[in-house]
PDB file of C-alpha atoms in Angstrom:
ATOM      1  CA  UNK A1249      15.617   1.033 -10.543  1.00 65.00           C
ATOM      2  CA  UNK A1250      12.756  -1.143 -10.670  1.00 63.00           C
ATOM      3  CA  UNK A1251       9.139  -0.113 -10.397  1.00 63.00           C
ATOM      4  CA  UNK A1252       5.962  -1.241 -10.410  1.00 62.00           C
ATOM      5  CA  UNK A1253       3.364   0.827 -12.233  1.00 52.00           C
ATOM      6  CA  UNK A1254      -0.083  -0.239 -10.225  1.00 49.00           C
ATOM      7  CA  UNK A1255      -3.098   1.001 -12.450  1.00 40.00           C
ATOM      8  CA  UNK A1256      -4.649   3.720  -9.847  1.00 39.00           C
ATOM      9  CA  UNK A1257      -7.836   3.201  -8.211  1.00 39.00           C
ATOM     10  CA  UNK A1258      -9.896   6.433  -8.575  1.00 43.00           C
ATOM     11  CA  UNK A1259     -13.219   6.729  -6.786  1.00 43.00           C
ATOM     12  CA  UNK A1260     -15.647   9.216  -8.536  1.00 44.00           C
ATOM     13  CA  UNK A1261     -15.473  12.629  -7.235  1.00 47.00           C
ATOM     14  CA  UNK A1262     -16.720  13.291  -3.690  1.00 43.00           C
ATOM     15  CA  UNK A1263     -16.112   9.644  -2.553  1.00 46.00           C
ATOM     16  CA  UNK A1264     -13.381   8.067  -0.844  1.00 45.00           C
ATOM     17  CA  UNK A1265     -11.524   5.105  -2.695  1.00 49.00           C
ATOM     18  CA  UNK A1266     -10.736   1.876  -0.663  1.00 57.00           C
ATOM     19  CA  UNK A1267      -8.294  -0.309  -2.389  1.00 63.00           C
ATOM     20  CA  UNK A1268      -7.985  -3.597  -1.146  1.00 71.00           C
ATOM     21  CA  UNK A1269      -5.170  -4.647   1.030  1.00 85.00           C
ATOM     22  CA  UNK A1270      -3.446  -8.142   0.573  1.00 87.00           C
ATOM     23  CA  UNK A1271      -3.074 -10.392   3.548  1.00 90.00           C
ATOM     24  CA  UNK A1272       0.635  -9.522   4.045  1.00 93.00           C
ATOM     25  CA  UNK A1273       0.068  -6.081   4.592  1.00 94.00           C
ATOM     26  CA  UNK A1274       0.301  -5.317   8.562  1.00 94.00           C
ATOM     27  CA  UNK A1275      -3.158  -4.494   9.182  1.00 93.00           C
ATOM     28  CA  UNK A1276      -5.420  -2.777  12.597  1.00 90.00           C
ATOM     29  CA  UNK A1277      -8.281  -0.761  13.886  1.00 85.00           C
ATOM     30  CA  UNK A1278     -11.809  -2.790  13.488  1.00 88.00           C
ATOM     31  CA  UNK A1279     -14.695  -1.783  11.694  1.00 90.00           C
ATOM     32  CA  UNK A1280     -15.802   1.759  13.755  1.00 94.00           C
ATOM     33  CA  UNK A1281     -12.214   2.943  12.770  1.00 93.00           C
ATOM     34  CA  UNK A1282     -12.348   2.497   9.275  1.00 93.00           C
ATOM     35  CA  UNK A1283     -16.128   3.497   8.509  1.00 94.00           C
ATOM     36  CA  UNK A1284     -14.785   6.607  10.627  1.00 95.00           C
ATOM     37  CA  UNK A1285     -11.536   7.528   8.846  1.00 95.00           C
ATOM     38  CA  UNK A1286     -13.513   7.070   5.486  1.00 94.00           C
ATOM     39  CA  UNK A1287     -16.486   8.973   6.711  1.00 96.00           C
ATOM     40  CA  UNK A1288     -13.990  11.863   7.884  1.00 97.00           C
ATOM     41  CA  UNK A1289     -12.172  11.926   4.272  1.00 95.00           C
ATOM     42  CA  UNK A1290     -15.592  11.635   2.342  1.00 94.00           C
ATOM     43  CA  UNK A1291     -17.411  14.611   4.312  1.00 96.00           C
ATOM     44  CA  UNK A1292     -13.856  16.660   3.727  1.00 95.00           C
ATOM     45  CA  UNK A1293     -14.193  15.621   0.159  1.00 95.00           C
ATOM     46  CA  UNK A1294     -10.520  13.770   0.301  1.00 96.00           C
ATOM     47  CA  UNK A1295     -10.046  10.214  -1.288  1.00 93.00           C
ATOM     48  CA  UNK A1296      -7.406   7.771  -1.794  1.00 93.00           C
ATOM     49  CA  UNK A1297      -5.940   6.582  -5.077  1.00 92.00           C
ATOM     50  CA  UNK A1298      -3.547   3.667  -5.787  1.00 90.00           C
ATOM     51  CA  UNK A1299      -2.829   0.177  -4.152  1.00 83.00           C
ATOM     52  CA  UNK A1300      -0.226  -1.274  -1.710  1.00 88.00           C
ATOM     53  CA  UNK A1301       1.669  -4.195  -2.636  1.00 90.00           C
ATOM     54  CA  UNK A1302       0.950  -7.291  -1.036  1.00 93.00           C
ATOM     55  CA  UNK A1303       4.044  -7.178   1.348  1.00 95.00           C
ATOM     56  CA  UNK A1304       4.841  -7.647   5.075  1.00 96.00           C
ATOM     57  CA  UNK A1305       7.266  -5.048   4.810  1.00 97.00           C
ATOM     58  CA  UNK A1306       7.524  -1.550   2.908  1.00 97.00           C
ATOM     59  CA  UNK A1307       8.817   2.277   3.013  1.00 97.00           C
ATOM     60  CA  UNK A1308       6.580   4.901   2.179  1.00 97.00           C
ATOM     61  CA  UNK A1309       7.308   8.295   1.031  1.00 96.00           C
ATOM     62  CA  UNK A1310       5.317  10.566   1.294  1.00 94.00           C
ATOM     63  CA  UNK A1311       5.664  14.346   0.067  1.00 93.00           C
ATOM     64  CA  UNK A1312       5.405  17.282  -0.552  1.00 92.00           C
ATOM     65  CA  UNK A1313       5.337  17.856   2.926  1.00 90.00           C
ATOM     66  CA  UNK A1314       4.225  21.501   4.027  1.00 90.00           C
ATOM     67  CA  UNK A1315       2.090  21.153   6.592  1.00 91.00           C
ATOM     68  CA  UNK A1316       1.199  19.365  10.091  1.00 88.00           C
ATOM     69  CA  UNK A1317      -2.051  18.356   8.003  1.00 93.00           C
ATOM     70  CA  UNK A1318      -0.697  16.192   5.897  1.00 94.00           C
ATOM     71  CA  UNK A1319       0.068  13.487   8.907  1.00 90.00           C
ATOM     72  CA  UNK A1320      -3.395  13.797   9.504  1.00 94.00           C
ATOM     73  CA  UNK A1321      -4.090  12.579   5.957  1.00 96.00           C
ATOM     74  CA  UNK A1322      -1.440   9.266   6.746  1.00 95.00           C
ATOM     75  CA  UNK A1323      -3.874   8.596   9.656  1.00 93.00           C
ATOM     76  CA  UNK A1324      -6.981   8.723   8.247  1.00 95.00           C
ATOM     77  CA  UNK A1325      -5.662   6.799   4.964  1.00 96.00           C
ATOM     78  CA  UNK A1326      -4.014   4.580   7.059  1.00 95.00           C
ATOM     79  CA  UNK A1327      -7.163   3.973   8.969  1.00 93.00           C
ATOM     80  CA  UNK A1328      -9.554   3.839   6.187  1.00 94.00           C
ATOM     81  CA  UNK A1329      -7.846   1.163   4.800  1.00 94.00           C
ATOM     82  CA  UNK A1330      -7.747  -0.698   7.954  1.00 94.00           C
ATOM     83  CA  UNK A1331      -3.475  -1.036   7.815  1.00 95.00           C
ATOM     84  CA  UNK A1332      -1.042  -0.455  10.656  1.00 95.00           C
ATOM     85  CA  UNK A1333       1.883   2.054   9.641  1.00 95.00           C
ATOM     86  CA  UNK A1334       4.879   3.368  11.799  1.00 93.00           C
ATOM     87  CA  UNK A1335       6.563   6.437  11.784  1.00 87.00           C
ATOM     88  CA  UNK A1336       9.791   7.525  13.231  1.00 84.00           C
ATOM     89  CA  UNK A1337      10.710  10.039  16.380  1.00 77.00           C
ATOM     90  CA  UNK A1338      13.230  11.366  18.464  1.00 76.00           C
ATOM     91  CA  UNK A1339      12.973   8.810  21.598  1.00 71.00           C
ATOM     92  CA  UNK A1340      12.197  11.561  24.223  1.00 67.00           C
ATOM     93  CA  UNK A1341       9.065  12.346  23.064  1.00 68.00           C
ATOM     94  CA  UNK A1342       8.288   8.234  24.117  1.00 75.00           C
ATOM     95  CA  UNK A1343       8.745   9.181  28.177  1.00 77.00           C
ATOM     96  CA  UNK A1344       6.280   8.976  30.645  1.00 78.00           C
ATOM     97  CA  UNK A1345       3.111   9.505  30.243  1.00 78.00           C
ATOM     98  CA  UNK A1346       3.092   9.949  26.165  1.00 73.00           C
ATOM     99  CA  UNK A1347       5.459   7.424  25.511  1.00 75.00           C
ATOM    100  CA  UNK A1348       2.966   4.586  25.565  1.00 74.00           C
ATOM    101  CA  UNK A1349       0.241   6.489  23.450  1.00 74.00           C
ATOM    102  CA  UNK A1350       3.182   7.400  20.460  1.00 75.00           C
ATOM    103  CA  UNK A1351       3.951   3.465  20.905  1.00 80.00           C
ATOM    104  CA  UNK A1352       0.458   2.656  20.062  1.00 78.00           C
ATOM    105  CA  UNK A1353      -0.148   5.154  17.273  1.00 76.00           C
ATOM    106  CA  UNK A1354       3.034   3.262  15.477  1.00 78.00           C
ATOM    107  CA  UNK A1355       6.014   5.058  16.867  1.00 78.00           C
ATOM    108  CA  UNK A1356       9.739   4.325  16.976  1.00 82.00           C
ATOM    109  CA  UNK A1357      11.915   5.755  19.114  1.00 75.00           C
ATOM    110  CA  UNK A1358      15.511   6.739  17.328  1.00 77.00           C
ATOM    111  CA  UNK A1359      18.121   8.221  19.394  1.00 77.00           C
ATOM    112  CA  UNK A1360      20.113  10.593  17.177  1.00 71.00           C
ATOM    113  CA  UNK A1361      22.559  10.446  19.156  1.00 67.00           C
ATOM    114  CA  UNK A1362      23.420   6.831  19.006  1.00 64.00           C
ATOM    115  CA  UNK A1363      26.361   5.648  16.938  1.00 60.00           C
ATOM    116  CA  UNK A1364      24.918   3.458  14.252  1.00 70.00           C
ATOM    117  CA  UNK A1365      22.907   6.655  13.484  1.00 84.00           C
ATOM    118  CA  UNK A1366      19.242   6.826  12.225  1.00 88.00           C
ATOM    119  CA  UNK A1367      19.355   4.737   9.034  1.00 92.00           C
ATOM    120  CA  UNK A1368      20.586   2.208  10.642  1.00 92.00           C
ATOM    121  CA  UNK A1369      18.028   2.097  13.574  1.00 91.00           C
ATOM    122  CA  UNK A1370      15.606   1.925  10.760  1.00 94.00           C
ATOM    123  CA  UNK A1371      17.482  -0.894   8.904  1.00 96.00           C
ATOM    124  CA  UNK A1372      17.198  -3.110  12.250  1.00 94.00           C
ATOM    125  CA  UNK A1373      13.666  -2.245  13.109  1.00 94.00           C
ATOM    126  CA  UNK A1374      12.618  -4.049   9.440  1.00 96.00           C
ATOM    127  CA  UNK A1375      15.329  -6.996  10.069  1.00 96.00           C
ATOM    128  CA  UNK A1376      13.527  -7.661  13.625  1.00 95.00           C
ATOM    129  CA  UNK A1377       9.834  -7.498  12.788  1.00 94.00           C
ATOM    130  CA  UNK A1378       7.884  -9.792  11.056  1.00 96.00           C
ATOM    131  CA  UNK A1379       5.552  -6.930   9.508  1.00 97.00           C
ATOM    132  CA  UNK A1380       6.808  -2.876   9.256  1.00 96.00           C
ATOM    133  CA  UNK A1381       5.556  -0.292   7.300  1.00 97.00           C
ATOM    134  CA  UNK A1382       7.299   2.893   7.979  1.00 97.00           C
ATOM    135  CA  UNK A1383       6.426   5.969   6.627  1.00 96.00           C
ATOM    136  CA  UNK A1384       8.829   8.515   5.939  1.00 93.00           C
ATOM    137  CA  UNK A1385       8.683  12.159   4.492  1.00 90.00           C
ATOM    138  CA  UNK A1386      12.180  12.637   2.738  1.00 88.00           C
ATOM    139  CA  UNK A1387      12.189  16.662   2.898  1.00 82.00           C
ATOM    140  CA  UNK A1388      12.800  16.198   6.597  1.00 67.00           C
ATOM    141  CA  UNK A1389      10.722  19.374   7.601  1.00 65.00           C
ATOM    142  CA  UNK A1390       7.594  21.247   6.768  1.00 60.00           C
ATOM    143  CA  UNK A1391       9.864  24.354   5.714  1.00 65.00           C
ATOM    144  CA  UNK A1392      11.083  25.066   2.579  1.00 67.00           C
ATOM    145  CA  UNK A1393      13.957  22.681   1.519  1.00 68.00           C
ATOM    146  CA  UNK A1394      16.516  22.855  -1.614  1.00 69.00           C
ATOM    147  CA  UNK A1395      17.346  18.832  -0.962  1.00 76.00           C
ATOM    148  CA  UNK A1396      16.180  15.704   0.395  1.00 84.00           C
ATOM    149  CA  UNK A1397      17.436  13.558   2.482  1.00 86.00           C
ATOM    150  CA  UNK A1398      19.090  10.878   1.457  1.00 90.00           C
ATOM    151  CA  UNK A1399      17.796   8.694   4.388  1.00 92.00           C
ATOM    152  CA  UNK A1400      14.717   6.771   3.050  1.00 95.00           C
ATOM    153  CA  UNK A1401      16.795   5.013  -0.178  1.00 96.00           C
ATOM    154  CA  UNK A1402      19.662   4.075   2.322  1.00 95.00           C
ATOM    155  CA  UNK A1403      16.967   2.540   4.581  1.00 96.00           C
ATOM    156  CA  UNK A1404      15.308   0.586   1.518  1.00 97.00           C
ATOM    157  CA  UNK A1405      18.622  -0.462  -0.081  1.00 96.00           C
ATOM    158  CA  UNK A1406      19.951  -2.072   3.668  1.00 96.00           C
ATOM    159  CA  UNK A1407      16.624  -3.167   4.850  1.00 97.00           C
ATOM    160  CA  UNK A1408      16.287  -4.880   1.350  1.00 96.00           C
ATOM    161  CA  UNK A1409      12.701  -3.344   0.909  1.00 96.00           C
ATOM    162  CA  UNK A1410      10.170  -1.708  -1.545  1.00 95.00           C
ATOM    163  CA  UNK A1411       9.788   1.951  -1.256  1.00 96.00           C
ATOM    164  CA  UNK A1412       5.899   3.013  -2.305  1.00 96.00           C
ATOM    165  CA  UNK A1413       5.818   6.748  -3.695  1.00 95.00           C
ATOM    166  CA  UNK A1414       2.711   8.788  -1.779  1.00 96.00           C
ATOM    167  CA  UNK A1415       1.711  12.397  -2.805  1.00 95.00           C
ATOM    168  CA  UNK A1416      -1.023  14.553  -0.723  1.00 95.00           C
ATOM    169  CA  UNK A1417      -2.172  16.633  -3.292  1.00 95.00           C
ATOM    170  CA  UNK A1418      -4.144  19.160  -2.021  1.00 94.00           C
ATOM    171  CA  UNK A1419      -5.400  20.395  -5.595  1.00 94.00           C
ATOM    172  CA  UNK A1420      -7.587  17.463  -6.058  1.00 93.00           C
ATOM    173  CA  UNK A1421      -8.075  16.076  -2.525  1.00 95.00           C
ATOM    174  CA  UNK A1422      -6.622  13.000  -2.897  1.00 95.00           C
ATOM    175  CA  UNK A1423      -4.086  10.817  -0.916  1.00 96.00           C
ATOM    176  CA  UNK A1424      -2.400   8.922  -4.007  1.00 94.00           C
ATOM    177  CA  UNK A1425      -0.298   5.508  -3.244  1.00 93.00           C
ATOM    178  CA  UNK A1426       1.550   4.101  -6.067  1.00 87.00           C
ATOM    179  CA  UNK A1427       3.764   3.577  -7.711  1.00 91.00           C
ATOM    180  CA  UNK A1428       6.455   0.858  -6.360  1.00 93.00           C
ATOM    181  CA  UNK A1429      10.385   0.742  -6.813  1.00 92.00           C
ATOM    182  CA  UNK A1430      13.458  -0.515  -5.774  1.00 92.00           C
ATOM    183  CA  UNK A1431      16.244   0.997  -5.998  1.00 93.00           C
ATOM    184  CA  UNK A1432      18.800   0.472  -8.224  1.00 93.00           C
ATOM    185  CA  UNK A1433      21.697   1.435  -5.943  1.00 92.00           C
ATOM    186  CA  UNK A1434      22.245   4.819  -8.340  1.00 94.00           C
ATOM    187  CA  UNK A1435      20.897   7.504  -6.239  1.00 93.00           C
ATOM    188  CA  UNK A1436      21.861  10.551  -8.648  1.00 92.00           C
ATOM    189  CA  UNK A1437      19.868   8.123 -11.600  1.00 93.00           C
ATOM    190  CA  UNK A1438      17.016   7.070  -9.465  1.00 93.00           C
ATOM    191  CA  UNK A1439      16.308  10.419  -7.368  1.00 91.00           C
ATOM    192  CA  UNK A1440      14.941  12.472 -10.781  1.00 90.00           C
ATOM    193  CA  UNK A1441      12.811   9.785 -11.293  1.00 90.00           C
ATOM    194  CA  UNK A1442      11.613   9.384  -8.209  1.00 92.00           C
ATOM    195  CA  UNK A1443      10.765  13.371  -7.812  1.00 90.00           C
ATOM    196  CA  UNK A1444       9.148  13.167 -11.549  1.00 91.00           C
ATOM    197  CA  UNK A1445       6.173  11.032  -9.977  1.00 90.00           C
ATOM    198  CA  UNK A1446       5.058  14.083  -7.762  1.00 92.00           C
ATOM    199  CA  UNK A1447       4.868  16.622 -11.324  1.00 90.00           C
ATOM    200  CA  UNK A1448       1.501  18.158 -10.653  1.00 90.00           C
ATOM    201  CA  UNK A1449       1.237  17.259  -7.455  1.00 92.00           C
ATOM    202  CA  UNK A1450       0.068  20.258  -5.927  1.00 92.00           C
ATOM    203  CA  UNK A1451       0.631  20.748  -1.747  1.00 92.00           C
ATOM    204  CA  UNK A1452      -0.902  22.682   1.121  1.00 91.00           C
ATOM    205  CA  UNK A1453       1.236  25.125   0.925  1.00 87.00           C
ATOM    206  CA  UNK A1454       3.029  25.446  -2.340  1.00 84.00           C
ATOM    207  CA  UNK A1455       5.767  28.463  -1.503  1.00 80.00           C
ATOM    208  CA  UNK A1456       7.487  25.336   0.842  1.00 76.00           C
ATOM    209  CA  UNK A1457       7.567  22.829  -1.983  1.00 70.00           C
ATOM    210  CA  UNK A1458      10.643  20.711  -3.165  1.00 64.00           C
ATOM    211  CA  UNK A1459      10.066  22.043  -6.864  1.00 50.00           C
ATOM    212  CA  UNK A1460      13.513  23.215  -6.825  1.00 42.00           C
ATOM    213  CA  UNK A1461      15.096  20.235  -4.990  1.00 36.00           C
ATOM    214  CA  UNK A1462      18.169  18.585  -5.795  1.00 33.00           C
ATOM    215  CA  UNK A1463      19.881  15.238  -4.270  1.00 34.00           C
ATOM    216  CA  UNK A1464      22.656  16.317  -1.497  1.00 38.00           C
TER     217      UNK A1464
END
């Protein structure tokens, strides 16, 4: 497994970090949407560490995943920093009259109960667009888990694309992005590793954590 150690960006305490975004990174919103995402984080006293390669095209993971707050945080980080992400969800929530509003706010449809299954929906969604940043959380659920899924590496290794590690750690308010791998094609090997980034990491609610995870 390959990964790219980017030296974090920390803003002092209180403040919200902006890292800046290369141009290959998908970006949107204009300048009300970003002074308003970081204005939201700052007055909540949440900031964002890390950087973003400068790439058209990347998974991130974000965990651990306890709570319907921590898509909030995705938004407003994603916002703040003025870059477009997409997300994945069952494709009858995207029906008349949401389905245009989910489109917007990055959605893809995936029907589970197509063939080529889920990973592959993914896989084809980063072969047809120029520019996709998908974000995935690989517990699945906000519940208590003893594994992830196995999705998100599958989706990197056939979409050929970098996977960015993202923690919301609710201990010190902060959003942290980096590092970068690839994987190696070793799940068992690379999975430990993986997990060993979010040590410390401390969520909203920590009875629902992975701690205890192991790969399927």
């Amino acid at each position: 497994m390959t990964i790219q150690q980017d030296i974090l960006y920390q803003s002092p305490e209180g403040e919200t970090a902006v890292p800046n975004i290369g141009q290959a990174v998908p970006r949107r919103g204009g300048r009300f949407a970003k002074n308003f995402a970081r204005l939201t984080m700052r007055l909540f006293g949440w900031r964002v560490e890390g950087v973003l390669p400068n790439d058209g095209k990347l998974l991130i993971i974000g965990a651990p995943h306890t709570s319907n707050w921590d898509w909030v945080l995705v938004m407003l980080t994603a916002y703040s920093l003025g870059v477009r992400i997409s997300w994945m969800a069952k494709h009858t929530l995207f029906k008349k009259p949401s389905g245009g509003l989910m489109r917007w706010l990055g959605g893809i449809a995936i029907d589970r109960r197509a063939k080529h299954g889920t990973v592959q929906q993914a896989i084809t969604s980063f072969k047809e667009k120029e520019k996709l940043i998908l974000c995935i959380t690989p517990e699945g659920t906000r519940s208590k888990v003893r594994e992830w899924k196995q999705g998100f590496y599958h989706i990197a290794q056939g979409a050929d694309v970098p996977v960015v590690v993202a923690a919301f750690d609710y201990g010190r308010k902060a959003v942290r992005l980096g590092p970068t791998f690839k994987p190696s094609g070793n799940l068992e090997a690379d999975l430990p590793i993986i997990k060993s980034f979010y040590d410390g990491v401390v969520p909203r609610h920590p009875h629902y954590s992975f701690s205890q995870a192991t790969p399927q």
